[in-house]
Tab-separated table of C-alpha atoms in Angstrom:
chain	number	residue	atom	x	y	z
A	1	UNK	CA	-17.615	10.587	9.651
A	2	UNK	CA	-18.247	12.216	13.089
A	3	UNK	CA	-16.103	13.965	15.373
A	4	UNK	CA	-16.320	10.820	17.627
A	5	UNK	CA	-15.465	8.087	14.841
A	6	UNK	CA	-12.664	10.432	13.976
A	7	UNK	CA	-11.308	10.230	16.771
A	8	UNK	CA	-11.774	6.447	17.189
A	9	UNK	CA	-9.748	6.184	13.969
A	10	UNK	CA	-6.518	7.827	15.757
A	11	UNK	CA	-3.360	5.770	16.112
A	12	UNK	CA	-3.100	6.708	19.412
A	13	UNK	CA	-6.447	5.365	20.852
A	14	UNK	CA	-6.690	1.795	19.074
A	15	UNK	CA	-4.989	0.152	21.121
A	16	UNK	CA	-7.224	1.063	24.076
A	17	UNK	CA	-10.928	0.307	21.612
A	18	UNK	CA	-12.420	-2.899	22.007
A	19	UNK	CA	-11.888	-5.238	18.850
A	20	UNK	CA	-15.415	-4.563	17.489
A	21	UNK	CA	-14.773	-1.120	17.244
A	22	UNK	CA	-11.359	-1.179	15.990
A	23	UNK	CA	-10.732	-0.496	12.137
A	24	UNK	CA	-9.846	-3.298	9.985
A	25	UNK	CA	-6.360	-2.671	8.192
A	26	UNK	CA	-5.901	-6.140	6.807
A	27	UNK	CA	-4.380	-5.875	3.449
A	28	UNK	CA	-5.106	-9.558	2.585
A	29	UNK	CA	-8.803	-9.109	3.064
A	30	UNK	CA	-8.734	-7.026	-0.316
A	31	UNK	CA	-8.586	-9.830	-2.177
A	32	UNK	CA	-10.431	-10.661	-5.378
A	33	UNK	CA	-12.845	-13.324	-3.746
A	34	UNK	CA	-13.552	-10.413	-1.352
A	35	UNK	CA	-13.983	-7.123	-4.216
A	36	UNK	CA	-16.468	-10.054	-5.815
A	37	UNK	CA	-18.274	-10.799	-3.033
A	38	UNK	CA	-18.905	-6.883	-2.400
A	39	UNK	CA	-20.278	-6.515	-6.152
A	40	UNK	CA	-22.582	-9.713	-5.874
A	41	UNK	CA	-23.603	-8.152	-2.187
A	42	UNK	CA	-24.466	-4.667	-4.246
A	43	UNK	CA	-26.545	-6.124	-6.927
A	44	UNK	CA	-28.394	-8.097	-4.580
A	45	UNK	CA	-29.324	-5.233	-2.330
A	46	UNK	CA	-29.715	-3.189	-5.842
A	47	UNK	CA	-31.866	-6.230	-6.224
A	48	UNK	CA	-34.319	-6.304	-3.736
A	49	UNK	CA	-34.475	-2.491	-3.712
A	50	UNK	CA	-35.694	-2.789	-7.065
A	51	UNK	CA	-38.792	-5.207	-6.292
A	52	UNK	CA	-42.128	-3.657	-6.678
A	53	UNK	CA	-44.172	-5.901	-4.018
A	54	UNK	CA	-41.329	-6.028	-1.357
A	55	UNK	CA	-41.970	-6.912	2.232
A	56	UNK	CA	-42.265	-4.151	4.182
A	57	UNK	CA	-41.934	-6.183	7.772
A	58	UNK	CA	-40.446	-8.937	8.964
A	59	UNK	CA	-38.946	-10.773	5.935
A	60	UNK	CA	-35.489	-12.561	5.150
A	61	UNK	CA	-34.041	-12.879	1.570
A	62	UNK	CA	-31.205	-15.130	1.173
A	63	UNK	CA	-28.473	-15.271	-2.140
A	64	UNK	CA	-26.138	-18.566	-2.304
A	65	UNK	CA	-23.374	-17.801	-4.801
A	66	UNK	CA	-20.528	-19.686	-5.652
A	67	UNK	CA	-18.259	-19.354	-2.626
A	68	UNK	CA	-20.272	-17.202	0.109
A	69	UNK	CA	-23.636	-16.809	1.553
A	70	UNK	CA	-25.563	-13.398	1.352
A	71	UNK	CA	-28.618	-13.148	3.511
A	72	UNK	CA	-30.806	-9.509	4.275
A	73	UNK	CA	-33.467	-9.120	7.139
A	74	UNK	CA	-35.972	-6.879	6.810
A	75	UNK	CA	-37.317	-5.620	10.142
A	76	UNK	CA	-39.989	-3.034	11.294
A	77	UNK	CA	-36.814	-1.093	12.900
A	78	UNK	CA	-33.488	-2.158	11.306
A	79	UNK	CA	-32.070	-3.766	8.397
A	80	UNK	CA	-29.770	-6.576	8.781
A	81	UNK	CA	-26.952	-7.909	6.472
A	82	UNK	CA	-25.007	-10.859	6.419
A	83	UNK	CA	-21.850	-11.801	4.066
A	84	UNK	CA	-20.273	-15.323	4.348
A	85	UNK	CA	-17.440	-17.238	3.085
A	86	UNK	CA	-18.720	-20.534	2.388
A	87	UNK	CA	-16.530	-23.791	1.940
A	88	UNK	CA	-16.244	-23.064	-1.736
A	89	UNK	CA	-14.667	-19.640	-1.711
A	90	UNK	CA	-11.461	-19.183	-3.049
A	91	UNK	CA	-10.630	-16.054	-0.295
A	92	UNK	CA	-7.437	-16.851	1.375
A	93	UNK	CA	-8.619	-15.323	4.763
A	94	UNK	CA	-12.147	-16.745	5.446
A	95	UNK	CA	-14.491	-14.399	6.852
A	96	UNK	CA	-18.302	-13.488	7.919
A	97	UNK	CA	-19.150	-9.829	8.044
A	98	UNK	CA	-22.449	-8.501	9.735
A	99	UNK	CA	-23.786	-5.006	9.178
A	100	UNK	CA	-27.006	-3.276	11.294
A	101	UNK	CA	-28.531	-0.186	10.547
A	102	UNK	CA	-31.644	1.310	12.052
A	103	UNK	CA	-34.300	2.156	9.341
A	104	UNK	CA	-33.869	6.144	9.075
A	105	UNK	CA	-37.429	6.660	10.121
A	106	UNK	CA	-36.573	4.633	13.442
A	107	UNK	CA	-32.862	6.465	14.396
A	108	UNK	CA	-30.946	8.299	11.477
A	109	UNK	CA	-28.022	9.796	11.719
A	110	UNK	CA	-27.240	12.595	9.215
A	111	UNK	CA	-30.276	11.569	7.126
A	112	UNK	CA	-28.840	8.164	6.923
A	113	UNK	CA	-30.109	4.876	9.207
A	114	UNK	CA	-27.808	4.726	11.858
A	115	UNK	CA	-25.329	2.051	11.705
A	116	UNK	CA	-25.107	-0.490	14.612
A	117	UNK	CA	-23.112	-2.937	14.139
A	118	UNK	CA	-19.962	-3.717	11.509
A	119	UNK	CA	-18.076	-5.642	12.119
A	120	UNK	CA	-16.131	-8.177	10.414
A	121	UNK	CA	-14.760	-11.816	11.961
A	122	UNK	CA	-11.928	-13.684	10.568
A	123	UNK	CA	-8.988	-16.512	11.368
A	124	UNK	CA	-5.268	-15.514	10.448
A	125	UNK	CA	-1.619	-15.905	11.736
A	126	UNK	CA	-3.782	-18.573	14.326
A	127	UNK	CA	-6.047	-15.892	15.830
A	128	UNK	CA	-9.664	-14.989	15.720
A	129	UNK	CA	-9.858	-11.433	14.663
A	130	UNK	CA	-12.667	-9.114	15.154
A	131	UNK	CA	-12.760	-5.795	13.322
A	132	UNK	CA	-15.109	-2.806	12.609
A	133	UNK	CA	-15.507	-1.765	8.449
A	134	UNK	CA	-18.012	0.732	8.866
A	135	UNK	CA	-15.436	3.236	6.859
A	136	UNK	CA	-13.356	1.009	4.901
A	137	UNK	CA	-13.221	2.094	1.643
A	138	UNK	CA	-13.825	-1.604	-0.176
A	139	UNK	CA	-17.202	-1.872	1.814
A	140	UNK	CA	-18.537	1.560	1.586
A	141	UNK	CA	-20.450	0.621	-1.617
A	142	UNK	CA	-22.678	-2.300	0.294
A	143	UNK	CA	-23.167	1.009	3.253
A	144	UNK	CA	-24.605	2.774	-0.064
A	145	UNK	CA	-26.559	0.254	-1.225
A	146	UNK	CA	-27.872	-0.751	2.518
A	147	UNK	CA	-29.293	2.682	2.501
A	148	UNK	CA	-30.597	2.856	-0.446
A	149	UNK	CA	-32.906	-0.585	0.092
A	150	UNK	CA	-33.476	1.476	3.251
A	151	UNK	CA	-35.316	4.504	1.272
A	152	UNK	CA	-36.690	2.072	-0.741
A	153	UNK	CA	-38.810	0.383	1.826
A	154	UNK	CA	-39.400	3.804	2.892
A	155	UNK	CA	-40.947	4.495	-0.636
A	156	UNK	CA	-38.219	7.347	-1.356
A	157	UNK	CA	-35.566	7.123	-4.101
A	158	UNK	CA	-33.036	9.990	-2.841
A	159	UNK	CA	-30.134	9.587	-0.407
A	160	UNK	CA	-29.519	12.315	1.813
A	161	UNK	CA	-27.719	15.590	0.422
A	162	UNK	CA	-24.276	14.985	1.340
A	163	UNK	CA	-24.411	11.248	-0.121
A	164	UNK	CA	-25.782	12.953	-3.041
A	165	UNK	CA	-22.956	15.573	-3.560
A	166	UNK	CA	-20.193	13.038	-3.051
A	167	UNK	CA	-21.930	10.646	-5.984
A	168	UNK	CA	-22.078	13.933	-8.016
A	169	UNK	CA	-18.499	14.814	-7.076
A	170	UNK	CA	-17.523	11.049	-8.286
A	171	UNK	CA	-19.420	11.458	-11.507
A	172	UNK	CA	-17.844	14.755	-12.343
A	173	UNK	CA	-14.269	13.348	-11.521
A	174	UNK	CA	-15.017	10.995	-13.990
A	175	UNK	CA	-16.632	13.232	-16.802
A	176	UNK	CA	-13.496	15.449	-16.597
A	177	UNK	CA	-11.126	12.527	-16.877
A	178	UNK	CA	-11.378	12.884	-20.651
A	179	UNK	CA	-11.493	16.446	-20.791
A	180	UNK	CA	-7.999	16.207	-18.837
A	181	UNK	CA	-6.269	13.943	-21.175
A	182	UNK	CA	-7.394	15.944	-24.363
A	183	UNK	CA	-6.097	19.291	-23.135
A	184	UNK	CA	-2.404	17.201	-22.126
A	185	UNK	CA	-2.650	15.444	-25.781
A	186	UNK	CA	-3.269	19.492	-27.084
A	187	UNK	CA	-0.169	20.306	-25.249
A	188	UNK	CA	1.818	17.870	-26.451
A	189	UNK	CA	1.471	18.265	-30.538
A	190	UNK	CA	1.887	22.384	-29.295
A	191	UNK	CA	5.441	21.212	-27.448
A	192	UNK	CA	6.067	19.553	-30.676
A	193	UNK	CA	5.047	22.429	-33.121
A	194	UNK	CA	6.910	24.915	-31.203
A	195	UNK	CA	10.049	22.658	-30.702
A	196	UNK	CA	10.186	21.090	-34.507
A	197	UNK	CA	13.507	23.626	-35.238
A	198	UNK	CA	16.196	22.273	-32.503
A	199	UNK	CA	18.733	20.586	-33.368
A	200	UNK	CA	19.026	17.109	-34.802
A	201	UNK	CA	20.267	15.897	-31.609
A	202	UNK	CA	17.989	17.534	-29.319
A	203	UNK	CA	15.159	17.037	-31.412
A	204	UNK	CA	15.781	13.383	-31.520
A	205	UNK	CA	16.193	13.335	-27.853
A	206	UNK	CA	12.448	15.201	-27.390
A	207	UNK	CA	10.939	12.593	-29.958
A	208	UNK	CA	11.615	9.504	-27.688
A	209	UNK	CA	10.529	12.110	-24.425
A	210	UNK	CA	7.057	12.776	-26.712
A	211	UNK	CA	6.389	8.954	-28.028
A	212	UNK	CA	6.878	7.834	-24.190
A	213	UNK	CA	4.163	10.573	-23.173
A	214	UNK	CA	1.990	9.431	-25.772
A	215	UNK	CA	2.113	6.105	-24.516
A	216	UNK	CA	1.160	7.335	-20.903
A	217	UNK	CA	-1.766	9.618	-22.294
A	218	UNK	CA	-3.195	6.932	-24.391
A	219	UNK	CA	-4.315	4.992	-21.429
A	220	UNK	CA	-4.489	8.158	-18.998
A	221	UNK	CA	-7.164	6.674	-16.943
A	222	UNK	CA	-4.313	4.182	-15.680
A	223	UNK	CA	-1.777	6.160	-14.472
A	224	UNK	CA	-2.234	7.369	-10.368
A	225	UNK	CA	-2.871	10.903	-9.088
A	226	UNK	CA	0.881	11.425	-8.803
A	227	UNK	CA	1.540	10.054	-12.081
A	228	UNK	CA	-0.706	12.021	-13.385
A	229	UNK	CA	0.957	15.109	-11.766
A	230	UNK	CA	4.163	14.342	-12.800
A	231	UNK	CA	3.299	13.940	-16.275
A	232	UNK	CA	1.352	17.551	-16.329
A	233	UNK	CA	3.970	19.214	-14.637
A	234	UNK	CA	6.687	18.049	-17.210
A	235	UNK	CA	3.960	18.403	-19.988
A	236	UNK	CA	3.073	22.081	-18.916
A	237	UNK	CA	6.356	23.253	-16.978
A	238	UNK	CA	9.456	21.475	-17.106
A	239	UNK	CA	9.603	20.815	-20.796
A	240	UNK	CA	8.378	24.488	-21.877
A	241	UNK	CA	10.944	26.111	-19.339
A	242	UNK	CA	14.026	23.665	-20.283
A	243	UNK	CA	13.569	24.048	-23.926
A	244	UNK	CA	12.402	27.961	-23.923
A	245	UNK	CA	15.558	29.034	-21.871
A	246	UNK	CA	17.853	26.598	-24.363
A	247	UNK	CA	16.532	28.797	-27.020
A	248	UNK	CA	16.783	31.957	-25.706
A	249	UNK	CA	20.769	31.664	-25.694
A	250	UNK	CA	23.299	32.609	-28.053
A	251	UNK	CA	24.844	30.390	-30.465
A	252	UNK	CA	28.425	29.798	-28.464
A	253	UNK	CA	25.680	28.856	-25.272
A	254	UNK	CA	23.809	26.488	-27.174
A	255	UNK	CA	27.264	24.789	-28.117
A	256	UNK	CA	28.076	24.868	-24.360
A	257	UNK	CA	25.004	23.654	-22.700
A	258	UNK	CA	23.987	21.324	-25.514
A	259	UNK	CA	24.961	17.849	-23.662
A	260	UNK	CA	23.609	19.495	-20.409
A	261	UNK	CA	20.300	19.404	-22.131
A	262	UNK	CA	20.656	16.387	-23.762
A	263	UNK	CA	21.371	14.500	-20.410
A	264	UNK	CA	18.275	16.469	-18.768
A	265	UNK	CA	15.897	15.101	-21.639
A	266	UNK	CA	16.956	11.375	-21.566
A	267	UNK	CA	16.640	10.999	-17.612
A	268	UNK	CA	13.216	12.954	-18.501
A	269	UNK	CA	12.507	9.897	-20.911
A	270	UNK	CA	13.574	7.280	-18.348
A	271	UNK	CA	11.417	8.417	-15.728
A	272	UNK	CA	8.385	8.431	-17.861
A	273	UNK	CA	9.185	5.257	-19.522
A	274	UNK	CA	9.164	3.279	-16.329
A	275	UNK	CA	5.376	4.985	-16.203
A	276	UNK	CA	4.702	4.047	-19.309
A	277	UNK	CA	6.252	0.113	-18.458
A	278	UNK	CA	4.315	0.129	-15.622
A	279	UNK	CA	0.490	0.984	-17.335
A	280	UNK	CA	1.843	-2.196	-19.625
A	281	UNK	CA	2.142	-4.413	-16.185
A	282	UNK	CA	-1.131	-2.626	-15.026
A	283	UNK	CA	-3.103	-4.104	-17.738
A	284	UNK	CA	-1.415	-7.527	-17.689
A	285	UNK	CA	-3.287	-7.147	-13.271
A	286	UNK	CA	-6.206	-6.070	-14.974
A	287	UNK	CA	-6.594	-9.086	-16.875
A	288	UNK	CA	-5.646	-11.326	-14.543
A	289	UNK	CA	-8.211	-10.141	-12.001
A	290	UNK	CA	-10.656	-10.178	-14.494
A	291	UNK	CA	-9.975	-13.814	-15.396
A	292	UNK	CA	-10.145	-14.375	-11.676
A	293	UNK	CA	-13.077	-13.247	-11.134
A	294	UNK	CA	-14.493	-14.654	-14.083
A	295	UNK	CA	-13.375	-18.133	-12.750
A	296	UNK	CA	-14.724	-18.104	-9.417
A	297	UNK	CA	-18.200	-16.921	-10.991
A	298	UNK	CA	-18.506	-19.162	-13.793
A	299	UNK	CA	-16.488	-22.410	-12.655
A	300	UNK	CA	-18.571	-24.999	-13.019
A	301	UNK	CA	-16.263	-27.420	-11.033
A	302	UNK	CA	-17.082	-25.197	-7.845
């Protein structure tokens, strides 16, 4: 993002931007009808990237799908994009979105075609809305792909370095997911080990803190960045230095602080039970979009 669209993207100066240039923050755009739509749009453009004899001037390619229109233009200086609702989609908010890049070769901007147009026109609340997703984060994939149909045509198969970096970054997020949840799991069975000699009413306490952390860590790739945090930082801190400093006191202490503990462990076991109840209504979402999605692709009644 440039210094100028940052600034474009303060609070403070939308109100004076014409519509077109405003961002869109419409929450019931991200819809299911709308994340499909994007995917079909991708393998499209992945698509025609992909073809061996394509046009290099002057060509339209059209997609119908089941609920919206896709349609590319091919030109000697830009590359055009349009995504449609049609009278079949199952979006609640309607909408037509229209994209313009310059081919790189023609006017890039760092290494990239420079983006024209974005903009995004829909009907809600009884108003015609006009909005700009150039750096919305549900449309940035079709801004990838655009590009990449871009290089294609240019006979290249890179994207510039910085779009290359930020895929690499995204891949290596992902790789170390795993890595992540094995060291956590590690720490775990170690907090257990080390832990195994309380007494039978702590210890019972800790095993209902460790099954609800082993429900969270089976299904890691769920839980939120701060979920996540929390988790390591009672995994890794809070546990070791509660338990550690219980066991470092003499035997009249223990006696003493022994409910104190108790009651620290079981609000400990609360809180990351209602994680662990929410990764069970995550998947119930998960399924449901899913079964969405599958619907409005596959309905034969549409």
């Amino acid at each position: 993002m440039t210094f100028k669209e940052k600034l474009l993207h303060q609070e403070w100066i939308q109100p004076f931007l014409p519509n077109y240039m405003k961002p869109l923050h419409e929450p019931r755009i991200e819809e299911d009808a709308t994340s499909l739509m994007v995917h079909e749009t991708e393998e499209f453009l992945s698509d025609l990237a992909s073809l061996s004899e394509l046009p290099r001037l002057n060509k339209t390619f059209k997609r119908k799908i089941k609920g919206f229109l896709l349609k590319v233009k091919i030109k000697p200086k830009k590359l055009h994009l349009e995504m449609h609702d049609t009278k079949r989609s199952q979006a609640l908010i309607k909408k037509r979105i229209y994209i313009t890049i310059y081919r790189k070769s023609v006017k890039a901007e760092k290494g990239l075609g420079k983006c024209i147009d974005a903009t995004i026109y829909f009907h809600t609340d009884g108003r015609n809305i006009v909005r700009n997703v150039k750096h919305h984060p549900l449309f940035r994939p079709v801004f990838t792909h655009l590009h990449m149909l871009d290089s294609s045509l240019s006979g290249q198969n890179l994207l510039p370095q910085n779009e290359s970096e930020e895929t690499v970054e995204l891949q290596r997020a992902h790789h170390n997911e795993p890595d992540e949840k094995s060291t956590l799991n590690a720490e775990l069975k170690q907090l257990e080990r080390r832990y195994a000699n309380l007494n039978n009413s702590i210890t019972s306490v800790f095993s209902n803190v460790s099954a609800s952390l082993k429900r969270c860590l089976e299904e890691f790739n769920l839980l939120d960045v701060e979920e996540r945090h929390q988790l390591k930082r009672m995994l890794i801190k809070e546990i070791p230095d509660l338990l550690d400093t219980y066991q470092s006191l003499t035997p009249s202490q223990k006696k003493e602080m022994e409910e104190d503990v108790i009651h620290a462990l079981e609000k400990m076991n609360r809180f990351v039970g209602k994680i662990a109840s929410s990764l069970d209504h995550n998947r119930m979402e998960r399924l449901n979009h899913l079964l969405r999605v599958n619907k409005m692709r596959y309905d034969e009644n549409k």
